[in-house]
Amino acid sequence: MGLPNIDIVFKSLAKSAIERGSKGTVALVLKDKKVIDKVITLESVKDTPKELSTENKEQIELAFKGGYKTPKKVIFYCLGEEGVLEDALNVMEAEVWDYIAIPCIQEGEVDKVATWIKGLREDNIKVQAVLPNGKADNEGIINFTTTPIQVGEKEYTNTQYCSRLAGIFAGTPLNISATYYVLNEVTDVPHLRKSEIDKKINNGELVLINDGEKCKIGRAVNSLTSTIEGKGEEYKKIKIVSTMDLIDRDIRKTFEDDYVSKYGNGYDNQVNFVVAVNGYLEGLEQEGILAKRQNNISINVDAIKKYWTKKQVDVSKLNKKELEELSTGSNVFLKGKIRILDAMEDLEIQFEM
């Protein structure tokens, strides 16, 4: 019967948010001589096509290493040796994934990919890219700059290790952060002073550090450095952005799949949808993803006023309830606020003697 089904969908999404957040999908763009021009989905490294080059098999293995958990799956698209990157991006745009890495990327192509990611996010396709030396100043671009990376006797560039980072983020639950995540296989990275590390992080760089005992992620930040109204300091953290992306996708997908064209756009149906979304947000509070009692959405009366003012209809004498009950065609105007819980990362203790 009607909208309770939406409520059930939202409740199940809230309960599975941490699991889904820690079992993300990694997308890779590779170059190969044999397996080309098709998207292949892998649920395990064991599913890797045998005919792939050794280098490409290794990139898939790096992605599947994951973080606190392994990614849900890895999808990849192989260009031919003379393939054009734009062709792969066009294909990947139609796929569903969370983080992308492009081990075959050339220096001059980083900005192109960053622009592509920015465009996707503006179109409400909430994805992120791990790019080498990608100073994009955007929350969707993770700018990985540590190079070289020593793994036993083998040395990797940051370009070659972006797949590993994408796998870590895809395998990190939303109630924790990848800050100080230890890469056990890495034996050394360039040694930097704390002031140098701080400068890089403040510059929107994701770096690996050697603390004298182990190599780990310095702070899990993206490339955003310029904050503006509506996009503050919290947008610099991968954990926060990934959580916002999940919430955006959940609400948008549920609305598209279970609501669009299935109900009349009247006040009662809008209220029922609002109740369902608020129940979803409350579920995220219980899962430790959102702060307690600081999250809600409601009908956006100001947007309704603007809607009718543009149509040259005077609504100045209507009260809040009357405005909420006005028909707005096919438009559903909502507003809300959320407070995402950050992870414990900074500590200050004052002792008295």
Short mmCIF file of C-alpha atoms in Angstrom, two decimals:
data_model
loop_
_atom_site.label_atom_id
_atom_site.label_comp_id
_atom_site.label_asym_id
_atom_site.label_seq_id
_atom_site.Cartn_x
_atom_site.Cartn_y
_atom_site.Cartn_z
CA MET A 1 0.00 0.00 0.00
CA GLY A 2 1.49 3.28 -1.11
CA LEU A 3 4.49 4.89 0.52
CA PRO A 4 5.33 2.52 3.39
CA ASN A 5 7.28 0.57 0.77
CA ILE A 6 9.57 3.56 0.37
CA ASP A 7 10.05 3.63 4.11
CA ILE A 8 11.09 -0.02 4.08
CA VAL A 9 13.60 0.64 1.31
CA PHE A 10 15.12 3.55 3.21
CA LYS A 11 15.36 1.60 6.46
CA SER A 12 17.19 -1.25 4.75
CA LEU A 13 19.53 1.23 3.06
CA ALA A 14 20.36 2.85 6.40
CA LYS A 15 21.11 -0.49 8.04
CA SER A 16 23.39 -1.53 5.19
CA ALA A 17 25.14 1.84 4.77
CA ILE A 18 28.36 0.88 6.58
CA GLU A 19 28.57 -2.42 4.73
CA ARG A 20 27.90 -0.80 1.36
CA GLY A 21 30.33 2.00 2.16
CA SER A 22 33.07 -0.50 2.94
CA LYS A 23 32.33 -2.67 -0.09
CA GLY A 24 32.58 -0.09 -2.83
CA THR A 25 33.37 -0.64 -6.49
CA VAL A 26 36.71 0.24 -8.06
CA ALA A 27 36.87 1.10 -11.75
CA LEU A 28 40.13 0.80 -13.69
CA VAL A 29 41.10 1.91 -17.17
CA LEU A 30 43.95 -0.17 -18.58
CA LYS A 31 45.77 -0.68 -21.86
CA ASP A 32 46.16 -4.19 -23.20
CA LYS A 33 46.88 -6.03 -26.44
CA LYS A 34 44.32 -8.82 -26.07
CA VAL A 35 41.40 -7.95 -23.77
CA ILE A 36 40.14 -4.71 -25.29
CA ASP A 37 37.06 -2.58 -25.86
CA LYS A 38 34.73 -4.15 -23.31
CA VAL A 39 33.86 -3.68 -19.66
CA ILE A 40 34.67 -6.67 -17.47
CA THR A 41 33.34 -7.08 -13.94
CA LEU A 42 35.30 -9.04 -11.34
CA GLU A 43 34.01 -10.08 -7.93
CA SER A 44 37.32 -11.68 -6.99
CA VAL A 45 40.90 -11.44 -8.13
CA LYS A 46 40.53 -15.10 -9.10
CA ASP A 47 38.18 -14.02 -11.90
CA THR A 48 40.93 -12.02 -13.64
CA PRO A 49 41.21 -13.01 -17.32
CA LYS A 50 44.34 -15.08 -17.87
CA GLU A 51 45.13 -13.39 -21.17
CA LEU A 52 45.67 -9.99 -19.53
CA SER A 53 49.21 -8.67 -19.39
CA THR A 54 51.19 -9.24 -16.20
CA GLU A 55 51.15 -5.50 -15.49
CA ASN A 56 47.37 -5.28 -15.76
CA LYS A 57 46.85 -8.36 -13.60
CA GLU A 58 48.96 -6.67 -10.96
CA GLN A 59 46.82 -3.52 -11.10
CA ILE A 60 43.70 -5.60 -10.46
CA GLU A 61 45.44 -7.35 -7.57
CA LEU A 62 46.38 -3.97 -6.08
CA ALA A 63 42.77 -2.80 -6.23
CA PHE A 64 41.47 -6.01 -4.66
CA LYS A 65 43.85 -5.69 -1.70
CA GLY A 66 41.28 -3.22 -0.39
CA GLY A 67 41.37 -1.47 2.96
CA TYR A 68 39.70 -2.68 6.12
CA LYS A 69 37.65 -4.82 3.75
CA THR A 70 38.02 -5.82 0.12
CA PRO A 71 36.06 -3.92 -2.53
CA LYS A 72 32.72 -5.36 -3.58
CA LYS A 73 34.00 -5.66 -7.12
CA VAL A 74 36.47 -4.29 -9.62
CA ILE A 75 35.35 -3.33 -13.10
CA PHE A 76 37.84 -2.53 -15.82
CA TYR A 77 37.98 -1.43 -19.42
CA CYS A 78 41.01 -2.04 -21.59
CA LEU A 79 41.97 0.26 -24.40
CA GLY A 80 44.07 -1.08 -27.23
CA GLU A 81 47.68 0.03 -27.50
CA GLU A 82 46.60 2.95 -29.71
CA GLY A 83 43.36 3.57 -27.83
CA VAL A 84 42.16 7.04 -26.85
CA LEU A 85 41.40 7.70 -23.18
CA GLU A 86 38.24 9.68 -23.96
CA ASP A 87 36.70 6.51 -25.42
CA ALA A 88 37.21 4.68 -22.14
CA LEU A 89 35.78 7.57 -20.13
CA ASN A 90 32.66 7.59 -22.29
CA VAL A 91 32.18 3.89 -21.63
CA MET A 92 32.84 4.17 -17.89
CA GLU A 93 30.34 7.02 -17.56
CA ALA A 94 27.54 4.51 -18.10
CA GLU A 95 28.84 2.10 -15.44
CA VAL A 96 28.25 2.15 -11.68
CA TRP A 97 31.36 2.58 -9.52
CA ASP A 98 32.71 4.61 -6.61
CA TYR A 99 36.43 5.24 -7.23
CA ILE A 100 38.38 5.15 -10.46
CA ALA A 101 42.10 4.79 -11.12
CA ILE A 102 43.81 4.91 -14.50
CA PRO A 103 47.25 3.24 -14.37
CA CYS A 104 47.84 3.95 -18.07
CA ILE A 105 47.23 7.69 -17.70
CA GLN A 106 49.73 10.07 -19.25
CA GLU A 107 50.84 13.30 -17.62
CA GLY A 108 48.85 15.47 -20.02
CA GLU A 109 45.66 13.49 -19.42
CA VAL A 110 45.29 14.08 -15.68
CA ASP A 111 43.52 17.42 -16.13
CA LYS A 112 41.15 15.88 -18.68
CA VAL A 113 40.10 13.19 -16.24
CA ALA A 114 39.70 15.74 -13.45
CA THR A 115 37.44 17.84 -15.66
CA TRP A 116 35.43 14.73 -16.52
CA ILE A 117 34.96 13.84 -12.85
CA LYS A 118 33.90 17.40 -12.02
CA GLY A 119 31.31 17.22 -14.80
CA LEU A 120 29.95 13.91 -13.56
CA ARG A 121 29.56 15.24 -10.03
CA GLU A 122 27.80 18.35 -11.32
CA ASP A 123 25.39 15.99 -13.09
CA ASN A 124 24.77 14.23 -9.75
CA ILE A 125 26.90 11.21 -10.61
CA LYS A 126 28.80 11.09 -7.33
CA VAL A 127 32.11 9.39 -8.07
CA GLN A 128 35.74 10.04 -7.14
CA ALA A 129 39.06 9.57 -8.93
CA VAL A 130 42.50 8.81 -7.53
CA LEU A 131 44.91 10.64 -9.81
CA PRO A 132 48.70 11.09 -9.76
CA ASN A 133 49.66 14.72 -9.26
CA GLY A 134 46.11 15.87 -9.91
CA LYS A 135 45.96 19.32 -8.35
CA ALA A 136 42.28 19.82 -9.17
CA ASP A 137 41.00 21.69 -6.09
CA ASN A 138 37.89 19.51 -6.06
CA GLU A 139 36.37 17.10 -3.56
CA GLY A 140 35.94 14.44 -6.25
CA ILE A 141 39.66 14.26 -7.07
CA ILE A 142 42.12 12.54 -4.73
CA ASN A 143 45.56 13.93 -5.54
CA PHE A 144 48.09 11.16 -4.79
CA THR A 145 51.62 12.56 -4.92
CA THR A 146 53.92 10.15 -3.06
CA THR A 147 56.55 8.70 -5.37
CA PRO A 148 58.49 6.44 -5.47
CA ILE A 149 56.89 3.72 -3.36
CA GLN A 150 59.13 0.85 -2.32
CA VAL A 151 57.54 -2.59 -1.99
CA GLY A 152 60.30 -5.04 -1.13
CA GLU A 153 62.71 -5.02 -4.05
CA LYS A 154 60.22 -3.39 -6.41
CA GLU A 155 59.66 0.33 -6.87
CA TYR A 156 56.36 1.87 -7.99
CA THR A 157 55.42 5.34 -9.15
CA ASN A 158 52.36 7.09 -7.75
CA THR A 159 50.64 6.47 -11.10
CA GLN A 160 51.14 2.72 -10.69
CA TYR A 161 49.86 2.79 -7.11
CA CYS A 162 46.62 4.74 -7.58
CA SER A 163 44.76 1.42 -7.98
CA ARG A 164 45.92 0.42 -4.51
CA LEU A 165 44.62 3.67 -3.01
CA ALA A 166 41.28 3.35 -4.80
CA GLY A 167 40.93 -0.14 -3.32
CA ILE A 168 41.68 1.16 0.17
CA PHE A 169 38.98 3.82 -0.03
CA ALA A 170 36.47 1.37 -1.50
CA GLY A 171 37.17 -0.95 1.43
CA THR A 172 36.95 1.60 4.25
CA PRO A 173 33.65 1.69 6.22
CA LEU A 174 31.88 5.04 6.39
CA ASN A 175 32.06 5.20 10.18
CA ILE A 176 35.86 5.34 10.13
CA SER A 177 38.54 7.04 8.05
CA ALA A 178 41.53 5.90 5.99
CA THR A 179 43.79 8.34 7.84
CA TYR A 180 46.85 6.45 9.13
CA TYR A 181 45.77 3.31 7.28
CA VAL A 182 48.87 1.09 7.21
CA LEU A 183 50.01 -0.36 3.89
CA ASN A 184 51.78 -3.43 5.23
CA GLU A 185 53.38 -4.32 1.91
CA VAL A 186 55.08 -0.93 1.52
CA THR A 187 58.60 -0.97 2.92
CA ASP A 188 59.56 2.65 2.33
CA VAL A 189 58.48 5.99 0.90
CA PRO A 190 60.33 9.31 0.74
CA HIS A 191 61.08 10.54 4.24
CA LEU A 192 59.63 13.97 4.98
CA ARG A 193 59.69 16.30 7.96
CA LYS A 194 56.39 16.91 9.71
CA SER A 195 56.29 20.47 8.41
CA GLU A 196 56.71 19.17 4.85
CA ILE A 197 53.94 16.62 5.31
CA ASP A 198 51.61 19.25 6.78
CA LYS A 199 52.30 21.56 3.85
CA LYS A 200 51.46 18.85 1.33
CA ILE A 201 48.25 17.88 3.11
CA ASN A 202 47.18 21.52 3.33
CA ASN A 203 47.92 21.74 -0.39
CA GLY A 204 45.35 19.02 -1.08
CA GLU A 205 47.80 16.15 -1.50
CA LEU A 206 47.28 12.62 -0.29
CA VAL A 207 50.66 11.31 0.85
CA LEU A 208 52.11 8.16 2.34
CA ILE A 209 54.41 8.65 5.31
CA ASN A 210 57.03 6.53 7.02
CA ASP A 211 56.70 6.90 10.80
CA GLY A 212 59.89 4.93 11.43
CA GLU A 213 58.05 1.65 11.90
CA LYS A 214 55.50 1.45 9.10
CA CYS A 215 54.23 3.23 6.00
CA LYS A 216 50.72 4.65 6.15
CA ILE A 217 48.36 7.24 4.71
CA GLY A 218 49.13 10.64 6.23
CA ARG A 219 45.63 12.09 6.25
CA ALA A 220 42.79 10.91 4.00
CA VAL A 221 42.13 14.15 2.13
CA ASN A 222 41.11 15.03 -1.40
CA SER A 223 42.45 17.84 -3.59
CA LEU A 224 40.02 20.52 -2.39
CA THR A 225 41.83 23.56 -1.00
CA SER A 226 39.51 26.49 -1.76
CA THR A 227 36.58 26.58 0.63
CA ILE A 228 33.49 28.66 -0.06
CA GLU A 229 30.10 29.14 1.54
CA GLY A 230 28.33 25.80 1.40
CA LYS A 231 31.59 23.91 0.87
CA GLY A 232 33.69 24.22 4.01
CA GLU A 233 36.71 22.49 5.51
CA GLU A 234 34.83 19.20 6.01
CA TYR A 235 34.62 18.77 2.22
CA LYS A 236 38.39 18.20 2.17
CA LYS A 237 38.03 14.81 3.86
CA ILE A 238 37.43 11.68 1.81
CA LYS A 239 35.32 10.13 4.58
CA ILE A 240 32.91 13.07 4.68
CA VAL A 241 32.57 13.32 0.90
CA SER A 242 32.09 9.56 0.52
CA THR A 243 29.31 9.66 3.12
CA MET A 244 27.62 12.59 1.40
CA ASP A 245 27.88 10.76 -1.90
CA LEU A 246 26.23 7.64 -0.47
CA ILE A 247 23.36 9.62 1.06
CA ASP A 248 22.85 11.51 -2.19
CA ARG A 249 22.78 8.28 -4.22
CA ASP A 250 20.45 6.50 -1.80
CA ILE A 251 17.85 9.27 -1.74
CA ARG A 252 18.09 10.02 -5.44
CA LYS A 253 17.96 6.36 -6.53
CA THR A 254 15.06 5.51 -4.23
CA PHE A 255 13.14 8.53 -5.51
CA GLU A 256 13.83 7.60 -9.14
CA ASP A 257 13.14 3.87 -8.77
CA ASP A 258 10.18 3.85 -6.38
CA TYR A 259 8.57 7.25 -6.56
CA VAL A 260 8.88 9.06 -9.90
CA SER A 261 5.56 8.88 -11.81
CA LYS A 262 4.13 6.41 -9.29
CA TYR A 263 2.39 8.92 -6.99
CA GLY A 264 0.52 12.17 -7.37
CA ASN A 265 2.58 15.19 -6.38
CA GLY A 266 0.29 16.31 -3.57
CA TYR A 267 1.05 17.48 -0.06
CA ASP A 268 0.26 14.14 1.62
CA ASN A 269 2.57 12.18 -0.66
CA GLN A 270 5.35 14.73 -0.20
CA VAL A 271 4.99 14.52 3.59
CA ASN A 272 5.13 10.73 3.44
CA PHE A 273 8.32 10.92 1.41
CA VAL A 274 9.81 13.40 3.90
CA VAL A 275 8.94 11.05 6.77
CA ALA A 276 10.63 8.17 4.94
CA VAL A 277 13.82 10.15 4.30
CA ASN A 278 13.94 11.34 7.91
CA GLY A 279 13.62 7.72 9.01
CA TYR A 280 16.58 6.87 6.77
CA LEU A 281 18.64 9.68 8.30
CA GLU A 282 17.73 8.48 11.78
CA GLY A 283 18.93 5.02 10.79
CA LEU A 284 22.28 6.52 9.77
CA GLU A 285 22.48 8.14 13.20
CA GLN A 286 22.00 4.74 14.81
CA GLU A 287 24.76 3.32 12.60
CA GLY A 288 27.19 5.99 13.85
CA ILE A 289 27.46 7.73 10.48
CA LEU A 290 25.51 10.89 11.34
CA ALA A 291 25.50 12.91 14.57
CA LYS A 292 22.51 12.30 16.83
CA ARG A 293 19.39 14.49 16.44
CA GLN A 294 20.92 16.93 13.96
CA ASN A 295 19.56 15.60 10.66
CA ASN A 296 16.25 16.23 8.93
CA ILE A 297 14.54 17.35 5.76
CA SER A 298 11.28 19.25 5.28
CA ILE A 299 9.22 20.88 2.54
CA ASN A 300 11.01 23.96 1.21
CA VAL A 301 8.53 26.81 1.55
CA ASP A 302 10.97 29.39 0.15
CA ALA A 303 11.39 27.37 -3.03
CA ILE A 304 7.62 27.09 -3.38
CA LYS A 305 7.31 30.88 -3.06
CA LYS A 306 9.90 31.37 -5.81
CA TYR A 307 8.13 28.81 -8.00
CA TRP A 308 4.85 30.74 -7.90
CA THR A 309 6.47 34.18 -7.99
CA LYS A 310 8.11 33.25 -11.31
CA LYS A 311 4.63 32.45 -12.58
CA GLN A 312 3.57 35.93 -11.45
CA VAL A 313 1.22 34.58 -8.78
CA ASP A 314 1.00 36.54 -5.52
CA VAL A 315 1.47 34.16 -2.57
CA SER A 316 2.58 36.76 -0.03
CA LYS A 317 -0.58 36.41 2.07
CA LEU A 318 -0.44 32.62 2.39
CA ASN A 319 0.76 31.04 5.63
CA LYS A 320 3.33 28.24 5.86
CA LYS A 321 0.78 25.40 5.76
CA GLU A 322 -1.04 26.92 2.79
CA LEU A 323 2.23 27.30 0.91
CA GLU A 324 3.21 23.70 1.64
CA GLU A 325 -0.10 22.50 0.23
CA LEU A 326 0.20 24.43 -3.02
CA SER A 327 0.62 22.34 -6.16
CA THR A 328 4.06 22.71 -7.75
CA GLY A 329 3.53 20.71 -10.91
CA SER A 330 5.94 17.79 -11.02
CA ASN A 331 8.48 19.52 -8.76
CA VAL A 332 9.16 18.34 -5.22
CA PHE A 333 10.91 21.08 -3.24
CA LEU A 334 12.67 19.91 -0.09
CA LYS A 335 15.40 21.28 2.14
CA GLY A 336 17.36 19.78 4.98
CA LYS A 337 20.50 19.56 7.02
CA ILE A 338 22.80 16.74 8.00
CA ARG A 339 25.77 16.50 10.33
CA ILE A 340 28.21 13.76 9.35
CA LEU A 341 30.36 12.33 12.13
CA ASP A 342 34.04 12.72 11.42
CA ALA A 343 36.55 10.12 12.57
CA MET A 344 38.86 10.64 15.56
CA GLU A 345 42.04 12.00 13.97
CA ASP A 346 43.36 14.87 16.09
CA LEU A 347 44.19 14.68 19.78
CA GLU A 348 44.94 17.39 22.32
CA ILE A 349 45.59 16.50 25.97
CA GLN A 350 46.54 18.87 28.74
CA PHE A 351 48.07 17.28 31.82
CA GLU A 352 48.58 19.04 35.11
CA MET A 353 51.40 18.03 37.45
#
